[in-house]
mmCIF file of C-alpha atoms in Angstrom:
data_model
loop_
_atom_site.group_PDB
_atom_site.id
_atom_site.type_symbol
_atom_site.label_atom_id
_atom_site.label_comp_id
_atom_site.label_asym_id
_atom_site.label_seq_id
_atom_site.Cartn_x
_atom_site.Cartn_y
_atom_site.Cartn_z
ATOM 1 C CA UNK Q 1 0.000 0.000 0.000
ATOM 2 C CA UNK Q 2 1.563 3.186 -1.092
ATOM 3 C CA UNK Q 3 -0.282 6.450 0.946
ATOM 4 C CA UNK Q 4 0.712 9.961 -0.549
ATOM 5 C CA UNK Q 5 0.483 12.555 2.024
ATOM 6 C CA UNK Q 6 -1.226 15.702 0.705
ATOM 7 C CA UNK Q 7 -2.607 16.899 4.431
ATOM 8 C CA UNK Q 8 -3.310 16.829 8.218
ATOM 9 C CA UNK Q 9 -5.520 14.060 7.641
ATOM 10 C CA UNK Q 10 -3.018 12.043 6.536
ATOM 11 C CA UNK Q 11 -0.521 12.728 9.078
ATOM 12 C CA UNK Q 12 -2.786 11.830 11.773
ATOM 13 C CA UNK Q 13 -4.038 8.562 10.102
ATOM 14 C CA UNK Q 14 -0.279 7.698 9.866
ATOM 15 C CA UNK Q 15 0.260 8.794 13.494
ATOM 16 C CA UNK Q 16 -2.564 6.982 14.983
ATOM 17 C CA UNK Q 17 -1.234 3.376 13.245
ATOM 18 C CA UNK Q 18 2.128 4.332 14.461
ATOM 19 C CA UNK Q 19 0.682 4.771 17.663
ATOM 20 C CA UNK Q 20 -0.724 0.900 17.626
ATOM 21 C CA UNK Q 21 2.717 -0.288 16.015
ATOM 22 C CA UNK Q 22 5.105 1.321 18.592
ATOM 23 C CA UNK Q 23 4.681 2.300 22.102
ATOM 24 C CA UNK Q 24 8.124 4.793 21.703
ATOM 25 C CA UNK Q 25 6.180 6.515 18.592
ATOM 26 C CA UNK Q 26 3.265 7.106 20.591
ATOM 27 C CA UNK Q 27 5.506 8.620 23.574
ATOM 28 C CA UNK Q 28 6.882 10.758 21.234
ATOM 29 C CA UNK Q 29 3.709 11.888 19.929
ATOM 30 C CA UNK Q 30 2.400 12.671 23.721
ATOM 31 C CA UNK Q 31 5.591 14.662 23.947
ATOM 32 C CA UNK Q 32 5.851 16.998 20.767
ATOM 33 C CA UNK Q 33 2.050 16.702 19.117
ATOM 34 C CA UNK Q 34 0.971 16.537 15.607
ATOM 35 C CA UNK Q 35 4.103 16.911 13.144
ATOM 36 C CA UNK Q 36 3.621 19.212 11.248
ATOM 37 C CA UNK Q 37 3.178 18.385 7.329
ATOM 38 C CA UNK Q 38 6.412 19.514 5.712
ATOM 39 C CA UNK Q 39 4.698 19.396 1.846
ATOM 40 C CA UNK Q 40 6.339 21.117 -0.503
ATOM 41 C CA UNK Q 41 5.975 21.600 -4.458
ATOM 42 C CA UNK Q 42 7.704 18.010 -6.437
ATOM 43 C CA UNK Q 43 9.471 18.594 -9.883
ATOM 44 C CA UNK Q 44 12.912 19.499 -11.661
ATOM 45 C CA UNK Q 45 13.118 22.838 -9.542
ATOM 46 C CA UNK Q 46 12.198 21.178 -6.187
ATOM 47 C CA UNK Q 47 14.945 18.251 -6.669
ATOM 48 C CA UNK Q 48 17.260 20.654 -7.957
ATOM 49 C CA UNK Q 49 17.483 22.873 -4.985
ATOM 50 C CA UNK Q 50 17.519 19.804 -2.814
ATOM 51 C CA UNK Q 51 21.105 18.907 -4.409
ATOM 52 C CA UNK Q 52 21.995 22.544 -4.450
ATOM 53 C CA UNK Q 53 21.062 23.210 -0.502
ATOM 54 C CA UNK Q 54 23.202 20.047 0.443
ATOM 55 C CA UNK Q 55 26.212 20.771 2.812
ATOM 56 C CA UNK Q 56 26.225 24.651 3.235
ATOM 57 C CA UNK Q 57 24.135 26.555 5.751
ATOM 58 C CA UNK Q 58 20.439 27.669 4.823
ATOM 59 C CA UNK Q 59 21.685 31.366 3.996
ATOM 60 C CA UNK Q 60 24.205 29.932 1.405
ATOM 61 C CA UNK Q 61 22.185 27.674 0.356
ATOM 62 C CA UNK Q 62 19.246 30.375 -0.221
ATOM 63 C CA UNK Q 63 22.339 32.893 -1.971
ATOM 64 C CA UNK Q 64 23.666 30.257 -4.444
ATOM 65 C CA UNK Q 65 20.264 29.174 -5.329
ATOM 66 C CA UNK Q 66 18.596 32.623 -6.299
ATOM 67 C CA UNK Q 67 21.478 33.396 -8.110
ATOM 68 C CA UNK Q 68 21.136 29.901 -10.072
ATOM 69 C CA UNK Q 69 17.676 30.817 -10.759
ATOM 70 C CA UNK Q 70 18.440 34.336 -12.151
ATOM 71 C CA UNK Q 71 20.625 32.386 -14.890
ATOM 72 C CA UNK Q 72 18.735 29.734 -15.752
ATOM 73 C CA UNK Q 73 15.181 31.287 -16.164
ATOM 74 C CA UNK Q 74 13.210 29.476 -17.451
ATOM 75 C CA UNK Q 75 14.635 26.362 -15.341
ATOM 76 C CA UNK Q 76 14.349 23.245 -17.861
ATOM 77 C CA UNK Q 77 16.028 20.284 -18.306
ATOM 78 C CA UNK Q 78 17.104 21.626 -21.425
ATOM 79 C CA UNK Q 79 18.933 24.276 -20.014
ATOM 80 C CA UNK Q 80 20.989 22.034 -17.444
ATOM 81 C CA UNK Q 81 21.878 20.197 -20.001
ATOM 82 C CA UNK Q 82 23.077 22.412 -22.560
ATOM 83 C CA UNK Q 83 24.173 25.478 -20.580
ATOM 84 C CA UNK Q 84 28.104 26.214 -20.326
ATOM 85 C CA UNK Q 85 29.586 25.444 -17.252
ATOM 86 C CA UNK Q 86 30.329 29.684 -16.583
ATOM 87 C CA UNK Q 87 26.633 29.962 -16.278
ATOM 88 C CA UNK Q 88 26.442 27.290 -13.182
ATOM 89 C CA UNK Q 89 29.629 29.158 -11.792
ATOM 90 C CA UNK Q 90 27.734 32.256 -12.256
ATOM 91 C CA UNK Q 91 25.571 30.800 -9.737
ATOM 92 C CA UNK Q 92 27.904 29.306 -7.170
ATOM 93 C CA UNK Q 93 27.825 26.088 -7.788
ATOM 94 C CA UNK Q 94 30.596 23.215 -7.308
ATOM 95 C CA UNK Q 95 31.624 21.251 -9.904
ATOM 96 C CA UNK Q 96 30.382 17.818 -8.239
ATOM 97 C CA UNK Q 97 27.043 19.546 -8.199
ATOM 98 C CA UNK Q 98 27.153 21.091 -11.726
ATOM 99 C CA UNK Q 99 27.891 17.488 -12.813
ATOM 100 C CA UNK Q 100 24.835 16.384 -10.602
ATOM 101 C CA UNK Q 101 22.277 18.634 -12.151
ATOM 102 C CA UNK Q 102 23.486 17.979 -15.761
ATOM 103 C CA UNK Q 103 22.944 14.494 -15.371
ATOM 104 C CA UNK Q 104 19.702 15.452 -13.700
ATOM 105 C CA UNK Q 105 18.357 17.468 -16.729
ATOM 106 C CA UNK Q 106 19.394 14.314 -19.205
ATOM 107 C CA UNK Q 107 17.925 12.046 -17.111
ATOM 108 C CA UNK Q 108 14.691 13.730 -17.361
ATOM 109 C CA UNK Q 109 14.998 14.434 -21.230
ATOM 110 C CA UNK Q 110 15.385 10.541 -21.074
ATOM 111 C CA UNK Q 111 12.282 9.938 -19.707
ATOM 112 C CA UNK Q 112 12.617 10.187 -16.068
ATOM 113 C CA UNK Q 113 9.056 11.223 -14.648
ATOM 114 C CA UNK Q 114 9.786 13.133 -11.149
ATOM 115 C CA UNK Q 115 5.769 13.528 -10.408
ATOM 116 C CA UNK Q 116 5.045 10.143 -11.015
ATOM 117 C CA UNK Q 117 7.316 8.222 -8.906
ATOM 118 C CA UNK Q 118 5.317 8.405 -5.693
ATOM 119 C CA UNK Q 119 2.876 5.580 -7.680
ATOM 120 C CA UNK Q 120 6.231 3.608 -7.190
ATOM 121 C CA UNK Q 121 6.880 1.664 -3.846
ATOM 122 C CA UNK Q 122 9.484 4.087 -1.615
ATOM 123 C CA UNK Q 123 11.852 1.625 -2.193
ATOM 124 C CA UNK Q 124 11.277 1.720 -6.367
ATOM 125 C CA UNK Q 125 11.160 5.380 -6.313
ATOM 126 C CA UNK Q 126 14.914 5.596 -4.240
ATOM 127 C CA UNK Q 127 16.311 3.117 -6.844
ATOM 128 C CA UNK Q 128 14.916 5.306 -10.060
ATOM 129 C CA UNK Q 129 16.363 8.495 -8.696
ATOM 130 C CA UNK Q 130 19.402 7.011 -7.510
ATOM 131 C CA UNK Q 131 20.188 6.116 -11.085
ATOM 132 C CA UNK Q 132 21.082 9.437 -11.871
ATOM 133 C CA UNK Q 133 24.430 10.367 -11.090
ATOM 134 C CA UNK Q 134 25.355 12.192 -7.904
ATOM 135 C CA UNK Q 135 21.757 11.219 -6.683
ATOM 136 C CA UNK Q 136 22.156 9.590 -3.406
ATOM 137 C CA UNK Q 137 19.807 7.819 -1.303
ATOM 138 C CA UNK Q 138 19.538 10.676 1.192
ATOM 139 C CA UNK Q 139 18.896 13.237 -1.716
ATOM 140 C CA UNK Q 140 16.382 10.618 -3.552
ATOM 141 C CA UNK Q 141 14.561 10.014 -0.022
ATOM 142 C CA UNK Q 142 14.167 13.861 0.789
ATOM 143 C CA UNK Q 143 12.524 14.455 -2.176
ATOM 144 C CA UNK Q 144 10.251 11.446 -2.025
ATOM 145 C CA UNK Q 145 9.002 12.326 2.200
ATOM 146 C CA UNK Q 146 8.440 16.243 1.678
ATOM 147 C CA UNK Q 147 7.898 17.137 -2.293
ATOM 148 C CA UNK Q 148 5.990 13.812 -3.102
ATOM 149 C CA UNK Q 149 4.596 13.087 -0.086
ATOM 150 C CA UNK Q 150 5.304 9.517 -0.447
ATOM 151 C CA UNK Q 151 3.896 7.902 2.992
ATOM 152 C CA UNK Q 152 6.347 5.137 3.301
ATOM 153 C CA UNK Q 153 9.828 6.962 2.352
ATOM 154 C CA UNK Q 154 12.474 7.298 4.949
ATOM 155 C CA UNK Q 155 15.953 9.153 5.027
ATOM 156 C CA UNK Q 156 17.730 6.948 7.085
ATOM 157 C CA UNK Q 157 20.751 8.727 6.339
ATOM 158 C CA UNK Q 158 19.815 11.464 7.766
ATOM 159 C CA UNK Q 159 21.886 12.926 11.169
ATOM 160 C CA UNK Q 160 18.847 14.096 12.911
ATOM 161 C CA UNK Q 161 16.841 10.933 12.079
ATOM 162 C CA UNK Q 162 19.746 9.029 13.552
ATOM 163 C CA UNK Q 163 20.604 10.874 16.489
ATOM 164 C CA UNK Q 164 16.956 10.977 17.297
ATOM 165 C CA UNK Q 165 16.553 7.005 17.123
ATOM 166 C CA UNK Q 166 19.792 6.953 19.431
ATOM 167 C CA UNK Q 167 18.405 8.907 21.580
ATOM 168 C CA UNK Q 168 14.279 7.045 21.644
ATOM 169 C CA UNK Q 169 16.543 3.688 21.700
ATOM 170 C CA UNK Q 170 19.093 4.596 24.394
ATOM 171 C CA UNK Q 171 21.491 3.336 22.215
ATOM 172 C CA UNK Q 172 25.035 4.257 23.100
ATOM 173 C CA UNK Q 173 25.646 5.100 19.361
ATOM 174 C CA UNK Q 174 23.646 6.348 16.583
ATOM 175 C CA UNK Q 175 22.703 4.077 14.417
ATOM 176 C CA UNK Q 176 24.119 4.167 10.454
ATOM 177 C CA UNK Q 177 21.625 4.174 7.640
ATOM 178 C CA UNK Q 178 21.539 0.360 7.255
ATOM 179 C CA UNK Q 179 20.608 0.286 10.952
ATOM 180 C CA UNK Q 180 18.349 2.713 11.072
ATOM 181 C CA UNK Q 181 16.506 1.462 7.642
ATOM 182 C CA UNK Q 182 16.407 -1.868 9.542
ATOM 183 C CA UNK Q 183 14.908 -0.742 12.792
ATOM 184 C CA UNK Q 184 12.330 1.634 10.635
ATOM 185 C CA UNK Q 185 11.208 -1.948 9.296
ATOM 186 C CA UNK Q 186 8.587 -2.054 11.604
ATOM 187 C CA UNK Q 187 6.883 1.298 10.842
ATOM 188 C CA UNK Q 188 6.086 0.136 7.298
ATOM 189 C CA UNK Q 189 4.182 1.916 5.284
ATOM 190 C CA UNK Q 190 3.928 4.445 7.857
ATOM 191 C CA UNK Q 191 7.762 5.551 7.882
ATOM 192 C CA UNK Q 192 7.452 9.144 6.644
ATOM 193 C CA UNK Q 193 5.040 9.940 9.083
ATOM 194 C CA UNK Q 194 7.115 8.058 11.763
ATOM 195 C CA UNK Q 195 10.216 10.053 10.347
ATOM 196 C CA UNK Q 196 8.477 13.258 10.644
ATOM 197 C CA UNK Q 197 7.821 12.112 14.449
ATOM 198 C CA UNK Q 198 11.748 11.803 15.123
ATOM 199 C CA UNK Q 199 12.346 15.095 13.346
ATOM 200 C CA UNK Q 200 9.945 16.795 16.172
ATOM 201 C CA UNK Q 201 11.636 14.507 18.803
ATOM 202 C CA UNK Q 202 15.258 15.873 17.706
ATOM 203 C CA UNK Q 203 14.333 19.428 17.596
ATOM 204 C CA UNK Q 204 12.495 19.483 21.164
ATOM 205 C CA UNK Q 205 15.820 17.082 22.669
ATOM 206 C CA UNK Q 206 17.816 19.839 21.107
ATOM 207 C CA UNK Q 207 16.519 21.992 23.925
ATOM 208 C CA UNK Q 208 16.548 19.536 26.821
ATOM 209 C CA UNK Q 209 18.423 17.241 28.408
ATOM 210 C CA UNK Q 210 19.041 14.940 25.962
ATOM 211 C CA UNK Q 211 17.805 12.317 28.084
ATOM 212 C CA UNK Q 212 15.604 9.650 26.415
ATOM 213 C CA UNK Q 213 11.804 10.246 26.916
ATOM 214 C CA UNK Q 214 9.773 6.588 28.991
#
């Protein structure tokens, strides 16, 4: 079963069988309240940024990418794949991610559909985005929870994810991705929701104790 979350009323349906799966998700739940939706717009510009916001701060992040939007207006696939490299430098960009978003843009000349993927199980749509080139799992999974809405996708790579799931597990270390994909098993095909639950958890910790709620 593959749920798309468009609303609150998905959220909460995922919450409540969360709830029912694990007592520590429902603790969590008691603690911070509803997570909040995190939906944003899917598509060539919404993947794009992803890649471009990756490691450098928000207000970087924010700089490089209006100025990568002044220069390639309109934003097409076309254009990443046929503009010269000055253009992307114009913008800020590194070369890793310059080669990222070129291959992006072919892929999606090629046929890659980025709207249509959430009809794909989480797992199928991480493996189709993955296939383009500087794509990684944490990039492809992003996209997937908050510009698809795809119910069941889960960034286990992410740090906050895992330092949250150290802390809900009083586990002496945080747990990798493999780990933490493995212990998410159980949340299937509820795992977005139960991911936006440990991103609440991690920012209310953040201004605690850091000790593990009962």
């Amino acid at each position: 079963m593959t749920v798309i979350i468009h609303s609150r009323a998905e959220i909460l349906a995922g919450v409540e069988a969360l709830r029912a799966l694990d007592p520590r998700l429902a603790a969590i739940h008691d603690l911070c309240g509803e997570p909040p939706l995190r939906r944003n717009e899917g598509g060539l510009e919404a993947l794009a940024w992803i890649i471009v916001s990756q490691q450098v701060s928000v207000a970087s992040a924010r700089a490089i990418w209006a100025r990568t939007k002044a220069v390639f207006d309109p934003f097409t696939a076309e254009r990443l794949v046929s503009a010269p490299e000055a253009d992307f430098r114009t913008g800020g960009l590194s070369m890793p991610k310059i080669r990222t978003l070129r291959a992006l843009g072919q892929a999606v000349l090629d046929g890659l559909d980025l709207d249509t993927l959430a009809a794909l199980s989480a797992d199928a749509a991480r493996a189709e985005l993955t296939k383009v080139k500087g794509i990684g799992p944490w990039t492809a999974d992003i996209y997937l929870m908050f510009c698809l809405g795809h119910g069941d996708a889960f960034a286990s790579g992410d740090l906050a994810l895992q330092e949250a799931a150290r802390m809900l597990l009083e586990l002496e270390e945080r747990p990798n991705a493999v780990t933490l994909l493995e212990i998410a098993e159980a949340w299937r095909p509820w795992r977005g929701v139960a991911a936006r639950l440990l991103f609440a958890y991690y920012a209310k910790m953040k201004n605690r104790s850091g000790v593990p709620i009962d």
